[in-house]
XYZ file of C-alpha atoms in Angstrom:
472
model
C 41.044 -19.651 -103.128
C 43.625 -17.906 -100.981
C 45.587 -15.422 -103.049
C 49.035 -16.485 -101.869
C 51.810 -14.017 -102.572
C 55.464 -15.020 -102.810
C 58.712 -13.902 -101.214
C 59.306 -11.415 -104.041
C 56.111 -9.633 -102.991
C 57.461 -9.401 -99.448
C 60.781 -7.899 -100.488
C 58.946 -5.495 -102.788
C 57.121 -4.324 -99.620
C 53.667 -5.052 -101.052
C 52.519 -6.174 -97.584
C 53.163 -2.713 -96.160
C 50.728 -1.146 -98.595
C 48.028 -3.598 -97.525
C 48.088 -2.434 -93.897
C 47.697 -6.073 -92.828
C 49.962 -8.453 -90.918
C 51.741 -11.095 -92.974
C 50.661 -14.720 -92.667
C 53.861 -16.580 -93.574
C 53.543 -20.219 -94.651
C 56.819 -22.158 -95.030
C 55.436 -24.813 -97.360
C 56.818 -27.998 -98.880
C 54.791 -29.974 -101.372
C 57.090 -32.925 -100.560
C 55.427 -33.235 -97.148
C 51.864 -34.501 -96.720
C 51.494 -32.545 -93.454
C 52.133 -29.259 -95.280
C 49.717 -30.225 -98.039
C 47.091 -31.099 -95.417
C 47.613 -27.733 -93.728
C 47.331 -25.993 -97.087
C 43.974 -27.692 -97.754
C 42.727 -26.898 -94.267
C 43.537 -23.206 -94.698
C 41.565 -23.245 -97.956
C 38.585 -24.773 -96.114
C 38.739 -22.059 -93.466
C 38.940 -19.411 -96.164
C 35.818 -20.799 -97.832
C 33.851 -20.705 -94.563
C 34.655 -17.326 -93.016
C 36.631 -14.133 -93.492
C 39.425 -14.543 -90.930
C 42.106 -14.838 -93.623
C 40.991 -11.575 -95.208
C 42.686 -9.858 -92.262
C 46.073 -11.157 -93.414
C 48.503 -10.618 -96.283
C 49.236 -14.293 -97.088
C 52.731 -15.257 -98.289
C 53.822 -18.799 -99.114
C 57.437 -19.815 -99.661
C 58.991 -23.167 -100.455
C 61.304 -24.960 -98.033
C 62.268 -27.481 -100.712
C 64.681 -26.046 -103.282
C 63.843 -22.486 -102.197
C 64.499 -19.420 -104.340
C 67.007 -16.844 -103.095
C 64.235 -14.682 -101.627
C 62.612 -17.789 -100.135
C 65.941 -18.559 -98.461
C 66.114 -15.058 -97.006
C 62.683 -15.410 -95.414
C 63.431 -18.926 -94.178
C 66.751 -17.751 -92.720
C 64.905 -15.098 -90.730
C 62.035 -17.287 -89.529
C 63.035 -20.958 -89.350
C 65.520 -21.845 -86.625
C 65.160 -24.939 -84.434
C 61.752 -26.634 -84.451
C 60.067 -23.497 -85.772
C 56.404 -23.642 -86.856
C 55.674 -23.393 -90.571
C 52.926 -20.804 -89.951
C 53.884 -17.428 -88.453
C 52.426 -13.924 -88.230
C 54.813 -11.118 -89.186
C 54.777 -7.392 -88.537
C 55.432 -4.978 -91.388
C 59.150 -4.810 -90.530
C 59.456 -8.598 -90.817
C 59.558 -9.308 -87.079
C 57.208 -11.909 -85.647
C 53.961 -11.307 -83.780
C 53.025 -14.950 -83.396
C 54.283 -18.466 -84.028
C 51.500 -21.016 -84.482
C 51.107 -23.950 -82.144
C 50.024 -27.428 -83.316
C 51.240 -27.013 -86.928
C 54.299 -28.788 -88.414
C 57.685 -27.637 -87.115
C 60.893 -27.554 -89.123
C 64.593 -27.033 -88.411
C 66.745 -25.148 -90.881
C 69.570 -27.096 -92.506
C 72.245 -24.476 -92.058
C 75.061 -25.377 -94.473
C 73.911 -24.231 -97.909
C 70.627 -25.975 -97.415
C 68.175 -26.950 -100.126
C 65.552 -28.049 -97.607
C 64.458 -27.786 -93.992
C 64.311 -30.809 -91.708
C 60.750 -31.714 -90.712
C 60.626 -32.164 -86.932
C 56.998 -33.208 -86.686
C 53.764 -33.229 -88.643
C 51.753 -31.327 -86.036
C 48.435 -32.211 -84.415
C 46.298 -29.514 -85.994
C 42.633 -29.444 -86.905
C 40.352 -26.752 -88.280
C 39.303 -25.366 -84.900
C 42.875 -25.144 -83.621
C 44.188 -23.430 -86.746
C 41.292 -20.967 -86.697
C 41.921 -20.101 -83.031
C 45.619 -19.645 -83.809
C 44.708 -17.296 -86.667
C 42.589 -15.319 -84.212
C 45.204 -15.071 -81.446
C 47.840 -14.257 -84.066
C 45.753 -11.293 -85.171
C 45.187 -10.202 -81.560
C 48.902 -10.372 -80.787
C 49.740 -8.407 -83.926
C 47.524 -5.540 -82.761
C 48.735 -5.891 -79.152
C 52.401 -5.622 -80.130
C 51.653 -2.765 -82.512
C 50.024 -0.711 -79.723
C 46.420 -1.148 -80.909
C 45.187 -2.315 -77.517
C 41.461 -1.809 -78.202
C 41.494 -3.942 -81.345
C 43.640 -6.584 -79.648
C 41.302 -6.731 -76.649
C 38.194 -7.066 -78.845
C 39.642 -10.129 -80.568
C 40.946 -11.561 -77.289
C 37.516 -11.179 -75.661
C 35.955 -13.242 -78.453
C 38.571 -15.970 -77.947
C 37.823 -16.081 -74.211
C 34.061 -16.145 -74.828
C 34.427 -19.134 -77.147
C 36.484 -20.953 -74.474
C 37.832 -23.188 -77.225
C 39.998 -26.304 -76.952
C 43.111 -24.197 -77.538
C 44.784 -23.444 -74.174
C 47.618 -21.638 -75.950
C 45.271 -19.083 -77.529
C 43.166 -18.822 -74.361
C 46.150 -18.090 -72.085
C 47.590 -15.472 -74.413
C 44.188 -13.832 -74.838
C 43.997 -13.538 -71.037
C 47.343 -11.727 -70.981
C 46.107 -9.253 -73.596
C 42.869 -8.572 -71.729
C 44.587 -8.214 -68.387
C 47.161 -5.872 -69.987
C 49.660 -7.237 -67.513
C 52.559 -4.847 -67.288
C 55.626 -4.726 -65.094
C 56.293 -1.526 -63.167
C 59.505 -1.160 -65.171
C 61.762 -1.580 -62.146
C 62.906 -5.126 -62.872
C 61.995 -7.839 -65.322
C 63.952 -10.937 -64.476
C 64.110 -10.725 -60.674
C 60.304 -10.828 -60.407
C 60.240 -14.338 -61.864
C 59.954 -17.538 -59.872
C 63.480 -18.813 -59.304
C 62.717 -22.006 -57.420
C 65.856 -23.999 -58.064
C 66.766 -24.006 -54.348
C 66.426 -22.141 -51.063
C 69.740 -20.528 -51.944
C 68.452 -18.981 -55.167
C 65.283 -17.732 -53.475
C 67.352 -16.064 -50.731
C 69.761 -14.605 -53.290
C 66.983 -13.080 -55.383
C 65.567 -11.432 -52.242
C 69.036 -10.060 -51.456
C 69.406 -8.629 -54.967
C 65.969 -7.041 -54.942
C 66.933 -5.216 -51.748
C 70.385 -4.299 -53.052
C 68.785 -2.753 -56.140
C 66.698 -0.474 -53.944
C 69.909 1.350 -52.983
C 70.724 4.392 -55.132
C 74.043 4.382 -56.967
C 75.111 7.595 -55.245
C 75.103 5.727 -51.920
C 77.244 2.717 -52.818
C 80.409 4.319 -51.371
C 78.697 5.703 -48.278
C 79.959 4.348 -44.933
C 78.390 0.999 -44.038
C 76.635 1.326 -40.651
C 75.841 -2.346 -40.007
C 77.794 -5.498 -39.145
C 81.293 -6.168 -40.429
C 82.235 -9.302 -42.272
C 83.641 -12.297 -40.398
C 87.382 -12.665 -39.825
C 89.619 -10.663 -42.139
C 86.558 -9.389 -43.981
C 86.055 -6.867 -41.199
C 88.681 -4.728 -42.951
C 86.713 -4.806 -46.219
C 83.185 -3.882 -45.157
C 83.412 -0.114 -45.624
C 80.526 0.371 -48.055
C 77.876 -1.322 -50.188
C 80.331 -1.752 -53.042
C 82.848 -3.667 -50.904
C 80.127 -5.666 -49.200
C 78.694 -6.777 -52.564
C 82.000 -8.292 -53.623
C 82.461 -9.779 -50.159
C 79.169 -11.643 -50.650
C 80.350 -12.778 -54.095
C 83.612 -14.105 -52.639
C 81.828 -15.968 -49.863
C 79.712 -17.660 -52.533
C 82.819 -18.634 -54.517
C 84.635 -19.881 -51.407
C 81.647 -22.031 -50.488
C 81.469 -23.364 -54.060
C 85.164 -24.307 -53.952
C 84.823 -26.007 -50.565
C 81.845 -28.028 -51.772
C 83.673 -29.080 -54.935
C 86.724 -30.216 -52.931
C 84.468 -32.219 -50.609
C 82.202 -33.923 -53.136
C 84.448 -33.996 -56.221
C 86.163 -37.292 -55.351
C 82.747 -38.918 -54.839
C 81.375 -38.013 -58.253
C 80.809 -41.012 -60.487
C 80.400 -39.161 -63.787
C 82.827 -36.256 -63.631
C 82.812 -35.499 -67.370
C 79.052 -35.128 -67.563
C 79.090 -33.035 -64.383
C 81.557 -30.564 -65.920
C 79.431 -30.266 -69.064
C 76.188 -29.695 -67.146
C 77.927 -27.239 -64.801
C 79.090 -25.167 -67.755
C 75.579 -25.190 -69.201
C 73.980 -24.141 -65.905
C 76.606 -21.437 -65.328
C 75.868 -19.983 -68.766
C 72.135 -20.176 -68.077
C 72.545 -18.088 -64.936
C 74.831 -15.685 -66.803
C 72.139 -15.236 -69.466
C 69.586 -14.481 -66.738
C 71.877 -12.028 -64.958
C 72.157 -9.891 -68.088
C 68.441 -9.115 -67.682
C 68.748 -7.731 -64.153
C 67.382 -4.198 -64.406
C 66.179 -4.549 -68.013
C 62.607 -3.165 -68.185
C 59.832 -5.098 -69.916
C 59.393 -2.346 -72.476
C 62.718 -3.286 -74.104
C 61.844 -6.930 -74.661
C 59.941 -6.523 -77.930
C 62.035 -3.815 -79.583
C 63.652 -4.890 -82.855
C 66.973 -3.129 -82.338
C 68.721 -4.600 -85.386
C 67.247 -5.373 -88.784
C 66.734 -9.107 -89.377
C 67.564 -9.831 -85.717
C 65.134 -11.229 -83.189
C 63.921 -9.232 -80.199
C 65.185 -10.012 -76.701
C 61.951 -11.849 -75.936
C 62.153 -13.921 -79.111
C 65.737 -14.883 -78.283
C 64.669 -16.146 -74.864
C 61.678 -18.051 -76.287
C 64.071 -19.608 -78.819
C 66.440 -20.680 -76.019
C 63.561 -22.284 -74.095
C 62.411 -24.161 -77.188
C 65.924 -25.350 -78.070
C 66.755 -26.449 -74.548
C 63.449 -27.913 -73.479
C 61.911 -29.248 -76.655
C 64.485 -29.683 -79.425
C 68.069 -30.393 -78.380
C 66.926 -31.663 -74.984
C 64.581 -34.159 -76.623
C 67.338 -35.405 -78.949
C 69.604 -36.017 -75.946
C 66.920 -37.871 -73.982
C 65.937 -40.002 -76.977
C 69.591 -40.829 -77.714
C 70.044 -42.207 -74.188
C 66.672 -43.966 -74.213
C 67.347 -45.592 -77.585
C 70.188 -47.502 -75.935
C 68.702 -48.132 -72.498
C 64.907 -47.764 -72.648
C 63.580 -47.815 -76.238
C 60.006 -47.800 -74.948
C 60.651 -44.312 -73.464
C 61.425 -42.662 -76.817
C 58.827 -39.966 -77.526
C 58.037 -37.618 -80.388
C 58.266 -33.834 -80.372
C 54.575 -33.147 -79.718
C 54.393 -35.532 -76.748
C 57.529 -34.028 -75.243
C 56.281 -30.496 -75.902
C 53.076 -31.280 -74.042
C 55.128 -32.440 -71.047
C 57.409 -29.398 -71.091
C 54.604 -26.920 -71.734
C 54.015 -24.388 -74.488
C 55.728 -21.028 -74.160
C 52.687 -18.786 -73.759
C 54.751 -16.018 -72.165
C 55.856 -14.586 -75.493
C 53.773 -11.531 -74.633
C 53.224 -9.922 -71.254
C 55.666 -9.578 -68.337
C 59.175 -10.968 -68.677
C 58.768 -12.480 -65.214
C 56.275 -14.979 -66.683
C 58.715 -15.871 -69.455
C 61.653 -16.411 -67.111
C 59.487 -18.361 -64.661
C 58.594 -20.774 -67.449
C 62.233 -21.010 -68.521
C 63.280 -21.810 -64.936
C 60.859 -24.735 -64.753
C 62.045 -26.092 -68.123
C 65.742 -25.726 -67.278
C 65.393 -27.269 -63.808
C 63.536 -30.266 -65.216
C 66.169 -30.795 -67.920
C 69.072 -30.555 -65.450
C 67.434 -33.177 -63.243
C 66.912 -35.495 -66.225
C 70.380 -35.131 -67.736
C 72.452 -35.411 -64.556
C 71.968 -39.197 -64.633
C 73.824 -39.601 -67.939
C 76.939 -41.749 -67.460
C 80.371 -40.771 -68.748
C 80.423 -44.098 -70.594
C 77.408 -42.926 -72.625
C 78.974 -39.697 -73.905
C 80.337 -41.356 -77.056
C 76.938 -42.669 -78.173
C 76.097 -41.229 -81.590
C 72.763 -40.169 -83.043
C 71.557 -38.411 -86.166
C 69.027 -35.581 -86.179
C 68.975 -33.014 -88.985
C 72.757 -33.326 -89.389
C 73.979 -35.254 -92.458
C 76.131 -37.400 -90.137
C 75.605 -38.755 -86.633
C 77.165 -36.778 -83.762
C 78.099 -37.805 -80.215
C 76.000 -37.337 -77.115
C 78.883 -35.307 -75.659
C 78.599 -32.868 -78.563
C 74.859 -32.466 -78.017
C 75.392 -31.818 -74.298
C 78.258 -29.385 -74.966
C 76.032 -27.537 -77.387
C 73.566 -26.641 -74.640
C 76.220 -24.464 -73.000
C 77.768 -22.841 -76.030
C 74.384 -22.112 -77.570
C 73.577 -19.927 -74.555
C 76.908 -18.109 -74.955
C 75.857 -17.352 -78.526
C 72.660 -15.733 -77.290
C 74.364 -13.938 -74.401
C 76.483 -12.142 -77.008
C 73.347 -11.364 -79.025
C 71.495 -10.001 -75.986
C 74.410 -7.774 -75.048
C 74.604 -6.411 -78.580
C 70.854 -5.701 -78.628
C 70.968 -3.992 -75.227
C 73.869 -1.868 -76.429
C 71.922 -0.877 -79.552
C 69.046 0.213 -77.295
C 71.482 2.280 -75.186
C 70.657 0.303 -72.066
C 72.923 1.365 -69.213
C 72.608 -0.743 -66.041
C 72.918 0.943 -62.673
C 75.948 0.142 -60.535
C 73.770 -1.888 -58.175
C 72.560 -3.885 -61.198
C 76.143 -4.819 -62.059
C 76.851 -5.772 -58.439
C 73.721 -7.931 -58.549
C 74.914 -9.664 -61.708
C 78.223 -10.573 -60.065
C 76.508 -11.971 -56.956
C 73.984 -13.931 -59.039
C 76.771 -15.558 -61.046
C 78.560 -16.382 -57.777
C 75.413 -18.159 -56.639
C 75.509 -20.180 -59.865
C 78.962 -21.482 -58.930
C 77.550 -22.874 -55.679
C 74.695 -24.531 -57.587
C 77.153 -26.082 -60.046
C 79.529 -27.452 -57.406
C 76.673 -29.012 -55.420
C 74.830 -30.478 -58.429
C 73.682 -33.959 -57.449
C 74.828 -33.487 -53.847
C 72.353 -30.864 -52.657
C 71.153 -32.928 -49.687
C 74.700 -33.632 -48.518
C 75.528 -29.899 -48.592
C 72.771 -28.788 -46.206
C 75.174 -27.389 -43.599
C 77.089 -25.287 -46.134
C 73.817 -24.044 -47.592
C 72.355 -23.174 -44.198
C 75.246 -20.940 -43.131
C 75.384 -19.295 -46.554
C 71.640 -18.607 -46.606
C 71.803 -17.181 -43.075
C 74.525 -14.743 -44.171
C 72.575 -13.773 -47.304
C 69.349 -13.208 -45.360
C 71.167 -11.031 -42.815
C 72.704 -8.909 -45.579
C 69.342 -8.696 -47.378
C 67.750 -7.233 -44.244
C 70.618 -4.763 -43.870
C 70.414 -3.701 -47.529
C 66.714 -3.012 -47.093
C 67.328 -0.865 -44.006
C 70.180 0.969 -45.717
C 67.985 1.755 -48.748
C 65.548 3.610 -46.472
C 68.156 5.993 -45.031
């Protein structure tokens, strides 16, 4: 039998003496899915030695002890898997796919809400144990050991695409050059965002010492010709042109909007999403997995959490709430929705992969939610909350949840003494200006082609000039 330790063993640091990663099992004997998983782990343990590589700890999510609560507080958030691999400092190396997922009941809870029972079998759990071990060694700088395990996973070519994809990342040792994390990702929301990212990449090639140097290229149009002295002034000129365009679009299309309330909510959410992204301009990949504060998640884990909340947890609740009223046959469970959204396999490797995945999830959700009518905002539904809440509240939460994590990211970056370059801060301002244009044109992108075309032409011209200036 597996020699399960308890949360007291963890807080007595017994796992550190073992030299092994922790296999954390958030168990509830009230749930048949957890009991099935428990039995399956015992079967695996009887057949091979994979579990001997772990320090196994099991805690109860039903009437938990005080130490159980501490572990649950640190490892169960929204739709979190009940099996996780922990480093010696308590941070996570791996969250299992396919196993049951639970959401923490946050007000003096005595239980966690079971989101789904999982779709696990023995082969899938074994492959997740293997990739969890590989990721533990990968994140703890034991590349040779991690690669050995990853090679075996690839050779098996099992039915677990999650483990296979992450093993490929470990073997390829994909690393960013450290110059930029976020701006290397695939921002495919529109031609405008693609042009803007190119502009910012060229702007960031300019050294800070040159931002006040005389600008040798074209002046701005109209009165802007008096404010095109240097890169600094030009950066804010570009920002203002974005804002002016956003305002003009809003004035033109605003009266034609059918669901103004929902538009304002989604605009706030998208604006905060772009603000969250902009904070990562210039942040090197090497900072993503640092645990800067005890009991706090890493930057990467925060982003993965945001993707999961937006794409697979809160987003699903919103879609099912609307479908329950209009299209009951379209209601789906967590696992089905997760398969459509896609597993987050970019929780190791380059940040660009992570942000590319997030972009696809966010864009899909925006396109699904923009059809919600203002008359539907008062519809109520119950999830883990003791009482039903309105659809408006669930939509509002998408935006303020990102503000919560923006504050967390900024605190973590401060703790790591991250100091952005001046051109990084200029880039952040421009990127957030672009977000205003996206928000004002939401749902009217085709009707705003002329405004977009002139704006993109200006951005492309300035991008070319920034590139030339950076070479001087």
